[in-house]
GROMACS .gro file of N, CA and C in nm:
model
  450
    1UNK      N    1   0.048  -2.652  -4.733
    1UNK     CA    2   0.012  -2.713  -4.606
    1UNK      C    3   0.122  -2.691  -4.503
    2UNK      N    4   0.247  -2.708  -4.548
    2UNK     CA    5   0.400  -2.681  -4.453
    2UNK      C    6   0.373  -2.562  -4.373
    3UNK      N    7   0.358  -2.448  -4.518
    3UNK     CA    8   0.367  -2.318  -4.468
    3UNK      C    9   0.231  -2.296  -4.368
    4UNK      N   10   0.128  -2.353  -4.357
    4UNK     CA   11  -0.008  -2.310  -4.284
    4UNK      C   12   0.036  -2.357  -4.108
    5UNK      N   13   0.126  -2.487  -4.135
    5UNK     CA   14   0.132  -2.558  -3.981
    5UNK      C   15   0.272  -2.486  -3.925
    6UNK      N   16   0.368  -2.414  -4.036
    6UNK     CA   17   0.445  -2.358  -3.949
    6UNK      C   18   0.436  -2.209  -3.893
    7UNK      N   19   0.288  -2.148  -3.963
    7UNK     CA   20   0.252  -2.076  -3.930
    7UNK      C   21   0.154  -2.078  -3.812
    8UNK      N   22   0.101  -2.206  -3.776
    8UNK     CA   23   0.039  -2.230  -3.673
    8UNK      C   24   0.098  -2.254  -3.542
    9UNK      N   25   0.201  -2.342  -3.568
    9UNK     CA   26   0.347  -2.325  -3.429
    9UNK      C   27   0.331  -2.190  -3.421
   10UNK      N   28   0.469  -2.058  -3.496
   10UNK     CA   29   0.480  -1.956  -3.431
   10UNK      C   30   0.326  -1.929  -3.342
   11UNK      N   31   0.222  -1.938  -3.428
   11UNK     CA   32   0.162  -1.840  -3.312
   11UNK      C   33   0.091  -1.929  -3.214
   12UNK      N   34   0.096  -2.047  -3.172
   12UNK     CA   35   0.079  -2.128  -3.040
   12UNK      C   36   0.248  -2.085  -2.969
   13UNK      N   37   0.352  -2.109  -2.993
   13UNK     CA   38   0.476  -2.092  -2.951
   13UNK      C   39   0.492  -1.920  -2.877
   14UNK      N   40   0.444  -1.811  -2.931
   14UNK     CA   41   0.449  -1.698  -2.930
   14UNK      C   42   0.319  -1.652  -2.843
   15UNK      N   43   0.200  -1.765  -2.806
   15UNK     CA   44   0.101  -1.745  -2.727
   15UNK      C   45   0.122  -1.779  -2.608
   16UNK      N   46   0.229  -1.938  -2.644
   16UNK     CA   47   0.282  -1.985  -2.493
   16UNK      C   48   0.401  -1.829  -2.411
   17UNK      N   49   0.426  -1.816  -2.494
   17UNK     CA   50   0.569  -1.727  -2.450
   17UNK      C   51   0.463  -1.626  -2.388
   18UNK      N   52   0.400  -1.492  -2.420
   18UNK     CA   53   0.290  -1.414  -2.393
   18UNK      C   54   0.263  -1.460  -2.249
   19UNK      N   55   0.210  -1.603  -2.297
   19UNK     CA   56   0.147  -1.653  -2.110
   19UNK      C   57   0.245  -1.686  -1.980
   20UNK      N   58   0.339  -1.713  -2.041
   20UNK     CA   59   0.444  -1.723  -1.952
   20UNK      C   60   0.503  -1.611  -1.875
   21UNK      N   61   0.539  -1.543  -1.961
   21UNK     CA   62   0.581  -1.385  -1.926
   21UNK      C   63   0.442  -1.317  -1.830
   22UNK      N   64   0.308  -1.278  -1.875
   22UNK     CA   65   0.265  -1.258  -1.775
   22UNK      C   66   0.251  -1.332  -1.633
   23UNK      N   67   0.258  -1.413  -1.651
   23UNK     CA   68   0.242  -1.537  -1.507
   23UNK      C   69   0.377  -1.521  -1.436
   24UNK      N   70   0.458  -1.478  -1.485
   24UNK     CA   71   0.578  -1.463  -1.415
   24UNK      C   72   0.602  -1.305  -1.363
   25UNK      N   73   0.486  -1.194  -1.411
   25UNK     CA   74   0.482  -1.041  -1.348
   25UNK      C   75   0.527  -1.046  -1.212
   26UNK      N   76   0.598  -0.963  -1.165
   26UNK     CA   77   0.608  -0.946  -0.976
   26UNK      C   78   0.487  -0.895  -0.980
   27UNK      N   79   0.433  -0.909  -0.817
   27UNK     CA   80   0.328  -0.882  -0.747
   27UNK      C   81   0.345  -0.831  -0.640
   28UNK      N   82   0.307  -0.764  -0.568
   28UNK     CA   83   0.350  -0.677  -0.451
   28UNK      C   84   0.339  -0.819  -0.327
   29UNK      N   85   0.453  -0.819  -0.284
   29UNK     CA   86   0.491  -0.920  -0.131
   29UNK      C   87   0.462  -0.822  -0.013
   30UNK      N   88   0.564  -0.707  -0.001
   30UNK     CA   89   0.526  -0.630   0.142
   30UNK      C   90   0.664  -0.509   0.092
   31UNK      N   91   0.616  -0.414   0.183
   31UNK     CA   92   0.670  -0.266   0.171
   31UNK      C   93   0.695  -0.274   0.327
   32UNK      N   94   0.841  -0.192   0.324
   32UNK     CA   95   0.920  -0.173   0.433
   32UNK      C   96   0.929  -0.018   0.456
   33UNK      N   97   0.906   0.029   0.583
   33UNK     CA   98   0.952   0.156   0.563
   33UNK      C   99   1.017   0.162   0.698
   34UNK      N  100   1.118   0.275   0.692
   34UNK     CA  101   1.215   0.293   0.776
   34UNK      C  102   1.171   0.429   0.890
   35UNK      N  103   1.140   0.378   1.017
   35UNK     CA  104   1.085   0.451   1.134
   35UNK      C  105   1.173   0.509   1.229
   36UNK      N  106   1.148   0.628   1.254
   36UNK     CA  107   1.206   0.709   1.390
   36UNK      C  108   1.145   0.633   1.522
   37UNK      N  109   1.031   0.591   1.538
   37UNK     CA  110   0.988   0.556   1.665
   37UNK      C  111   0.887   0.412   1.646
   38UNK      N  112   0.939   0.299   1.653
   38UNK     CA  113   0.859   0.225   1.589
   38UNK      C  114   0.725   0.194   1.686
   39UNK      N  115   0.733   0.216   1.793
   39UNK     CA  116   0.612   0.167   1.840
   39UNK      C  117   0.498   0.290   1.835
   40UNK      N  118   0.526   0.444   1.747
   40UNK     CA  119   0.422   0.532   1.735
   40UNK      C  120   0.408   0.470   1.649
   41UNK      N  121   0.486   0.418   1.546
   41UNK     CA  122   0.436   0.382   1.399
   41UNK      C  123   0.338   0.260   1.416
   42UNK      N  124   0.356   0.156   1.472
   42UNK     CA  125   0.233   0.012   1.548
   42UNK      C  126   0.141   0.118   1.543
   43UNK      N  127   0.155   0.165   1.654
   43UNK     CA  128   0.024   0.200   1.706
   43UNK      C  129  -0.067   0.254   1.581
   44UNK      N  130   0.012   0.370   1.498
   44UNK     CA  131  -0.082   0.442   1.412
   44UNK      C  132  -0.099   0.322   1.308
   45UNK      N  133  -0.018   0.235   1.220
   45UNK     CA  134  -0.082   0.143   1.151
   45UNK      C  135  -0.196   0.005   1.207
   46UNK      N  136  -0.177   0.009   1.320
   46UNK     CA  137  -0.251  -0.126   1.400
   46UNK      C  138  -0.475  -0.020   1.413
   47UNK      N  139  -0.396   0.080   1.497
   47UNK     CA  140  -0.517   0.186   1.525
   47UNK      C  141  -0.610   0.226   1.471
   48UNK      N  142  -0.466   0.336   1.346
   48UNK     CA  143  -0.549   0.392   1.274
   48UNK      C  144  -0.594   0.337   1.112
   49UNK      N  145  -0.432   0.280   1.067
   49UNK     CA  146  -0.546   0.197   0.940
   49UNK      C  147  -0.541   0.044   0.960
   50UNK      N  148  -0.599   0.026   1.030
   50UNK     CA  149  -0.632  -0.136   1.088
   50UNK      C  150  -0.576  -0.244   1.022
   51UNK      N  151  -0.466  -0.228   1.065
   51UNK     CA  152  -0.375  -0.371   0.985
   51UNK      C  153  -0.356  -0.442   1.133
   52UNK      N  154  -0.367  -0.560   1.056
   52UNK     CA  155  -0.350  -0.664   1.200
   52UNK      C  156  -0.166  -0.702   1.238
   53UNK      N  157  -0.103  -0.697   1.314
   53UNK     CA  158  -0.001  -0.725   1.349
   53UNK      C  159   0.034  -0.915   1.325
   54UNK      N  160   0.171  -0.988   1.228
   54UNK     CA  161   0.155  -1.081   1.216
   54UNK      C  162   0.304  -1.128   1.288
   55UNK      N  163   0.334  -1.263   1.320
   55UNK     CA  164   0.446  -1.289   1.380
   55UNK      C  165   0.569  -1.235   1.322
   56UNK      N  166   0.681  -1.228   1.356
   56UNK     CA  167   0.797  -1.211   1.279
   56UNK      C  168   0.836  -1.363   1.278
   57UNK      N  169   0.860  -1.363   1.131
   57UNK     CA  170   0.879  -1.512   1.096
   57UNK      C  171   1.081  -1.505   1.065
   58UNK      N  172   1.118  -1.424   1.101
   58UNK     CA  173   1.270  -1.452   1.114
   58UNK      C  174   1.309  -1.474   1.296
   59UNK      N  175   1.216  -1.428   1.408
   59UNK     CA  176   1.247  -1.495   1.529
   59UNK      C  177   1.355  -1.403   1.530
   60UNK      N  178   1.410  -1.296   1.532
   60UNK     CA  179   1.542  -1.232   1.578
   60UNK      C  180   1.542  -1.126   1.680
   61UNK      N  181   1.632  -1.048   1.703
   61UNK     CA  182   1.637  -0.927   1.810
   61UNK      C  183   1.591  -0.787   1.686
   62UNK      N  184   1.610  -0.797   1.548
   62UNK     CA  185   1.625  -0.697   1.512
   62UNK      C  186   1.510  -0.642   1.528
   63UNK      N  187   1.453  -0.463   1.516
   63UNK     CA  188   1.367  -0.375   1.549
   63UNK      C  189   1.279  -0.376   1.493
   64UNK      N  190   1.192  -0.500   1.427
   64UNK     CA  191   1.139  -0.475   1.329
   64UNK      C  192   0.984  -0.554   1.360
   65UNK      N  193   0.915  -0.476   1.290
   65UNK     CA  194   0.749  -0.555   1.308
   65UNK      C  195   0.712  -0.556   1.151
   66UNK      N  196   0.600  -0.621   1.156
   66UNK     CA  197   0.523  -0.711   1.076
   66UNK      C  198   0.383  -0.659   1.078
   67UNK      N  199   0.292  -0.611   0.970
   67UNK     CA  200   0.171  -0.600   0.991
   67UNK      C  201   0.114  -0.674   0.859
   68UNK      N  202  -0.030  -0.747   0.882
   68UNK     CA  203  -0.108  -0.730   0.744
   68UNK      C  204  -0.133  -0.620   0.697
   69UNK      N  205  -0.108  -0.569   0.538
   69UNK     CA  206  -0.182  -0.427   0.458
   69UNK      C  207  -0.265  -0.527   0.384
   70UNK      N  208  -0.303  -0.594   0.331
   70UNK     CA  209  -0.327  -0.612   0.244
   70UNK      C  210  -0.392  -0.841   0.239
   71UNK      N  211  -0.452  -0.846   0.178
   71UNK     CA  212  -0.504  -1.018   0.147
   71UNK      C  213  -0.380  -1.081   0.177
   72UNK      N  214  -0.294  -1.046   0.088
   72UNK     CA  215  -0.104  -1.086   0.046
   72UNK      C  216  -0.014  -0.998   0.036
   73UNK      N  217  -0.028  -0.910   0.118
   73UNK     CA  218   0.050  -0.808   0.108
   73UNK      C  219   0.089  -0.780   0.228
   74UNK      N  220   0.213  -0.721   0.296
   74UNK     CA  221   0.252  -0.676   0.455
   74UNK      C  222   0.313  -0.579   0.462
   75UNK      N  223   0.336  -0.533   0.552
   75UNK     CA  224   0.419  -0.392   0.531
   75UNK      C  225   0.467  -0.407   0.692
   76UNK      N  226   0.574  -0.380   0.677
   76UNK     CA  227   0.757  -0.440   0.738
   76UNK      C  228   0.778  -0.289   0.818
   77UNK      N  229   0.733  -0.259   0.902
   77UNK     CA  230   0.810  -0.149   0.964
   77UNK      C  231   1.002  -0.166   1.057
   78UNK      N  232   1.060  -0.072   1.021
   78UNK     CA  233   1.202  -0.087   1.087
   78UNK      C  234   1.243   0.029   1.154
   79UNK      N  235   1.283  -0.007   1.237
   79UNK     CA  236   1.310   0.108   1.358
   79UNK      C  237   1.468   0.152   1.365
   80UNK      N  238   1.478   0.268   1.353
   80UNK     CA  239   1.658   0.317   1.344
   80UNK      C  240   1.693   0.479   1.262
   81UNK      N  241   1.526   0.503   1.212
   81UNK     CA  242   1.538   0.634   1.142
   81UNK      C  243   1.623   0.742   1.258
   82UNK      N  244   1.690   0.775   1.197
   82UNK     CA  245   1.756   0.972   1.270
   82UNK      C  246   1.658   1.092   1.286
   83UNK      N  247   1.576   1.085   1.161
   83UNK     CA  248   1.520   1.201   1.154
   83UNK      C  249   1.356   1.169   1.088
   84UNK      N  250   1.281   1.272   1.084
   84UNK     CA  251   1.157   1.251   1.024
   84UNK      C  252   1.155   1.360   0.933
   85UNK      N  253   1.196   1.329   0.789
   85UNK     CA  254   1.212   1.455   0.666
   85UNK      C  255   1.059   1.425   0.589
   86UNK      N  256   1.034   1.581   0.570
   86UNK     CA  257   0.952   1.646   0.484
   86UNK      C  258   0.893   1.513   0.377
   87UNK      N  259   0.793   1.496   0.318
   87UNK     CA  260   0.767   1.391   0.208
   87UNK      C  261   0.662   1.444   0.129
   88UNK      N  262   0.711   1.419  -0.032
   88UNK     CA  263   0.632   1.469  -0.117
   88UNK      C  264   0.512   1.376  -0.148
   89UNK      N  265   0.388   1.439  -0.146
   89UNK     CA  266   0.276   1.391  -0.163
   89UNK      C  267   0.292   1.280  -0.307
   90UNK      N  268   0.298   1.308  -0.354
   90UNK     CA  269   0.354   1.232  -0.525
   90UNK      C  270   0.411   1.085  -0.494
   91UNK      N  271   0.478   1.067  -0.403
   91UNK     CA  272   0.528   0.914  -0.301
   91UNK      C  273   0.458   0.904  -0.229
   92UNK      N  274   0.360   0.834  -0.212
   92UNK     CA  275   0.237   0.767  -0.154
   92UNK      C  276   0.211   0.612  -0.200
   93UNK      N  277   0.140   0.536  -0.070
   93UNK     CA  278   0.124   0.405  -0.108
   93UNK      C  279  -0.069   0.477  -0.085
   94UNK      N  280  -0.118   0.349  -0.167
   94UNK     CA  281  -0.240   0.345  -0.182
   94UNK      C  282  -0.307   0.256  -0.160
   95UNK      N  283  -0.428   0.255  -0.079
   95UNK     CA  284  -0.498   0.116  -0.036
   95UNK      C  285  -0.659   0.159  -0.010
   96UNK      N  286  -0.726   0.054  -0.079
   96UNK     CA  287  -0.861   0.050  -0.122
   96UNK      C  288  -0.942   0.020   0.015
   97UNK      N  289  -1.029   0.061   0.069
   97UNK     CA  290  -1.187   0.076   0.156
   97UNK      C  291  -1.290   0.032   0.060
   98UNK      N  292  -1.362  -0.070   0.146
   98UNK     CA  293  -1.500  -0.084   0.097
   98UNK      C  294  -1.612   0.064   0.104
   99UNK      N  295  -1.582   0.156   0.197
   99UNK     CA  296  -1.648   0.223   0.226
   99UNK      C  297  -1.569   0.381   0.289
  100UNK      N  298  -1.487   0.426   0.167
  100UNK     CA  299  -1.440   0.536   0.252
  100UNK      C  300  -1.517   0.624   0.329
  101UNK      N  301  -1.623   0.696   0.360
  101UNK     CA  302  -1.701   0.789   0.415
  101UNK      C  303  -1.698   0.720   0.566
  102UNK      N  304  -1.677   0.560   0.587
  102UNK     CA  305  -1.673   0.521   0.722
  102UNK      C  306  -1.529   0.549   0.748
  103UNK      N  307  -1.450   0.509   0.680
  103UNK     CA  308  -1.303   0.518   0.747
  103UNK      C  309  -1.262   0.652   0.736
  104UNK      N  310  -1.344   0.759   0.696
  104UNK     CA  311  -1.344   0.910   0.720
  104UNK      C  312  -1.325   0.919   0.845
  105UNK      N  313  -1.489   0.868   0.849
  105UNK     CA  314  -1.515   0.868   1.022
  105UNK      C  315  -1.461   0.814   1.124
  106UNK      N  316  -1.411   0.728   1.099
  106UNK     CA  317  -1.304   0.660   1.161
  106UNK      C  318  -1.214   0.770   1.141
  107UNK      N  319  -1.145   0.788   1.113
  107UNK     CA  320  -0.988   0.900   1.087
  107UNK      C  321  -1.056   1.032   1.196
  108UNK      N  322  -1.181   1.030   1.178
  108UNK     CA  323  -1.218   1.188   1.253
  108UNK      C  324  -1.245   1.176   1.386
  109UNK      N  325  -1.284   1.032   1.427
  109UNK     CA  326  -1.292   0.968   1.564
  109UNK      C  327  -1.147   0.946   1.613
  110UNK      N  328  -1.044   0.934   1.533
  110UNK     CA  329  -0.931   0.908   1.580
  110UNK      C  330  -0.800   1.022   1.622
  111UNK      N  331  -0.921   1.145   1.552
  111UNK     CA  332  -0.838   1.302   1.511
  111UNK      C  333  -0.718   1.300   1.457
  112UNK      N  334  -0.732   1.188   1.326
  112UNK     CA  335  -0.636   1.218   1.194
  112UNK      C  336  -0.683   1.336   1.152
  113UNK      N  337  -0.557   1.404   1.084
  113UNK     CA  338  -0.576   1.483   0.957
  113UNK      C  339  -0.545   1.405   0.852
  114UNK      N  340  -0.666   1.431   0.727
  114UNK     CA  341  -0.602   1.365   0.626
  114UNK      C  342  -0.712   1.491   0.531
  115UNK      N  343  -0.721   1.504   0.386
  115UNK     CA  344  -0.759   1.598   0.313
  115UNK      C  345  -0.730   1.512   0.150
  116UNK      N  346  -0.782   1.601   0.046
  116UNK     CA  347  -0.717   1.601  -0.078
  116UNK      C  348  -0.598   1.628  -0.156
  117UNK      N  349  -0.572   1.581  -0.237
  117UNK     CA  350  -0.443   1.644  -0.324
  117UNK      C  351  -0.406   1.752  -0.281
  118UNK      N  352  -0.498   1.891  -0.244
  118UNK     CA  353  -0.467   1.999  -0.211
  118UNK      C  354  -0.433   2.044  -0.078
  119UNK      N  355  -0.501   1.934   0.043
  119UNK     CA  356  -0.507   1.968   0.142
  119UNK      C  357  -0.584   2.023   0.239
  120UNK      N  358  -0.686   1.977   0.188
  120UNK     CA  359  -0.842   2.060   0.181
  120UNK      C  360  -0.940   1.924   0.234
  121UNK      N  361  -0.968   1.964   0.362
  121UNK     CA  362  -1.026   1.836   0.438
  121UNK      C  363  -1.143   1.821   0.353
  122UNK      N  364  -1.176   1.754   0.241
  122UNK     CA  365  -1.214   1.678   0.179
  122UNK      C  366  -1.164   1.528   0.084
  123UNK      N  367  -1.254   1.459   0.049
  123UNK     CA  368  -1.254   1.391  -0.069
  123UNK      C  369  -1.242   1.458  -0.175
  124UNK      N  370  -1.155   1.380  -0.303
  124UNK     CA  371  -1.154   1.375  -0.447
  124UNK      C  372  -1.210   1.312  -0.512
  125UNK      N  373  -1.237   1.322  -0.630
  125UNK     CA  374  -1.282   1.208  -0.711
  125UNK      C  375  -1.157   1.160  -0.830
  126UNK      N  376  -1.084   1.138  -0.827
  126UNK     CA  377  -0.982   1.065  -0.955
  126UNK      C  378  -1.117   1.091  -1.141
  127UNK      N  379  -1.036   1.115  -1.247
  127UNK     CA  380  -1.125   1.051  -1.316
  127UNK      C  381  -1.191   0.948  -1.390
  128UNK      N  382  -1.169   0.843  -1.290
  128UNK     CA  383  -1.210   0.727  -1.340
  128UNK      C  384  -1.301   0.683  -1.231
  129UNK      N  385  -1.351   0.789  -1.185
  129UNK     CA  386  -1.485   0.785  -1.072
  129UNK      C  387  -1.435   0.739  -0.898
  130UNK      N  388  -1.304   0.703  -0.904
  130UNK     CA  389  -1.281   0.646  -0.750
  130UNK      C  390  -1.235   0.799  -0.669
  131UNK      N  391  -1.279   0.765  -0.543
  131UNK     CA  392  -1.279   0.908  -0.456
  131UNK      C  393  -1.153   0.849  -0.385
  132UNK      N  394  -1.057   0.900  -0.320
  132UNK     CA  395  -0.945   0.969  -0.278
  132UNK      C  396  -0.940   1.015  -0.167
  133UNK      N  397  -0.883   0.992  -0.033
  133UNK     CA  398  -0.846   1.126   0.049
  133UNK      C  399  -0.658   1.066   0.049
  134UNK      N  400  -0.595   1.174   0.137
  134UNK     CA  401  -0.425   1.145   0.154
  134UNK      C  402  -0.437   1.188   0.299
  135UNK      N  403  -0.343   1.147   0.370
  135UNK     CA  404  -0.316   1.137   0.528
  135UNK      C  405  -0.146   1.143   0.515
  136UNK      N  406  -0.121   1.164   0.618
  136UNK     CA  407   0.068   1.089   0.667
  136UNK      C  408   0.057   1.035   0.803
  137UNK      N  409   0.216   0.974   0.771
  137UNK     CA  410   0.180   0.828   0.882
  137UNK      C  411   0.290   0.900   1.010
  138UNK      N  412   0.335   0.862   1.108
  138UNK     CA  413   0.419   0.934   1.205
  138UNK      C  414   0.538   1.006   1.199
  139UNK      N  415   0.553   0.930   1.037
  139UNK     CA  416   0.709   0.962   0.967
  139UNK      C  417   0.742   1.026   0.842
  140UNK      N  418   0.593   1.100   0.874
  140UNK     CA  419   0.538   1.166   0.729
  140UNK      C  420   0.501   1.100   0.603
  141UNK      N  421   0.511   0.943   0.591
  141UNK     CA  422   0.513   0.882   0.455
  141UNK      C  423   0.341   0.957   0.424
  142UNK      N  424   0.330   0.956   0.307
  142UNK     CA  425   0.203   0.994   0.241
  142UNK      C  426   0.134   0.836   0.216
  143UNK      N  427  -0.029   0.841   0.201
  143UNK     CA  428  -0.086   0.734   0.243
  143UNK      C  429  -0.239   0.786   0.150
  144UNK      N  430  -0.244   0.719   0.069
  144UNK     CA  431  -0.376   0.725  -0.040
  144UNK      C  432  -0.473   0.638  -0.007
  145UNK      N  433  -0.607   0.646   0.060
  145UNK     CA  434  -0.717   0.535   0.063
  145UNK      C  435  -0.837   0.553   0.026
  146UNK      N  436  -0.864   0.486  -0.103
  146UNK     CA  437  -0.942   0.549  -0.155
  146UNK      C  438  -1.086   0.418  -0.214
  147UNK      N  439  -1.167   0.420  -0.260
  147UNK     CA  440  -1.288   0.312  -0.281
  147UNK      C  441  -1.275   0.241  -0.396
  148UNK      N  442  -1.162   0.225  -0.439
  148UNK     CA  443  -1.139   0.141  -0.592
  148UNK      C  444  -1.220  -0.005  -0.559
  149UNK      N  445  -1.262  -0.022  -0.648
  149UNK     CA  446  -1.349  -0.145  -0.661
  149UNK      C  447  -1.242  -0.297  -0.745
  150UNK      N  448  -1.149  -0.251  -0.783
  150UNK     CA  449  -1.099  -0.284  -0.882
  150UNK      C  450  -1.086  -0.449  -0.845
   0.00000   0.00000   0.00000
């Protein structure tokens, strides 16, 4: 009987631990990226992928804006880049559309270029069925938006 209930602790004790540890995963807060011209960069994130602009909640002089990407997520633009270097497709952020074929159209009303992996003004399909296009943002960052349902 000893041995059955101290075998029943470890694995309530070792289930609590399990749950804890996931509940404590980081979760994406907000992505910062560092800009040559920050108000092309507004414009193309406000414009072209429709993030809403939110207060700066530090109130300071520094160069910096605030957009919604995301439910809980923001993305922090900062102004002070030197240069605008080359960026490998492979470093890309990624963000889900209810309906990419509209925000195509959107991108083609707005005369983005954006294409596939290859560069080839089309859609992809990933193989796990979600379609794909890639764009860059004023500062070349690479930019994945694609119809994940997830």
């Amino acid at each position: 009987m000893k041995k059955h209930i101290t075998r029943l602790l470890t694995i309530l004790i070792t289930g609590l631990t399990l749950t804890a540890a996931a509940q404590d995963a980081p979760h994406t807060d907000h992505v910062s990226l560092y800009v040559k011209d920050i108000a092309k960069s507004v414009e193309f994130y406000e414009k072209v992928m429709l993030f809403k602009p939110l207060a700066d909640p530090f109130h300071n002089e520094q160069h910096l804006f605030w957009l919604r990407s995301g439910e809980h997520t923001q993305l922090h633009l900062i102004d002070g880049a030197k240069d605008v270097p080359e960026r490998n497709i492979n470093n890309h952020f990624a963000y889900a559309v209810a309906d990419l074929q509209a925000f195509m159209k959107h991108l083609d009303e707005m005369h983005i270029k954006y294409g596939n992996y290859g560069g080839e003004k089309k859609l992809q399909t990933r193989p796990d069925g979600v379609k794909q296009i890639y764009l860059q943002d004023p500062d070349n960052y690479w930019i994945e938006v694609n119809d994940d349902k997830f």
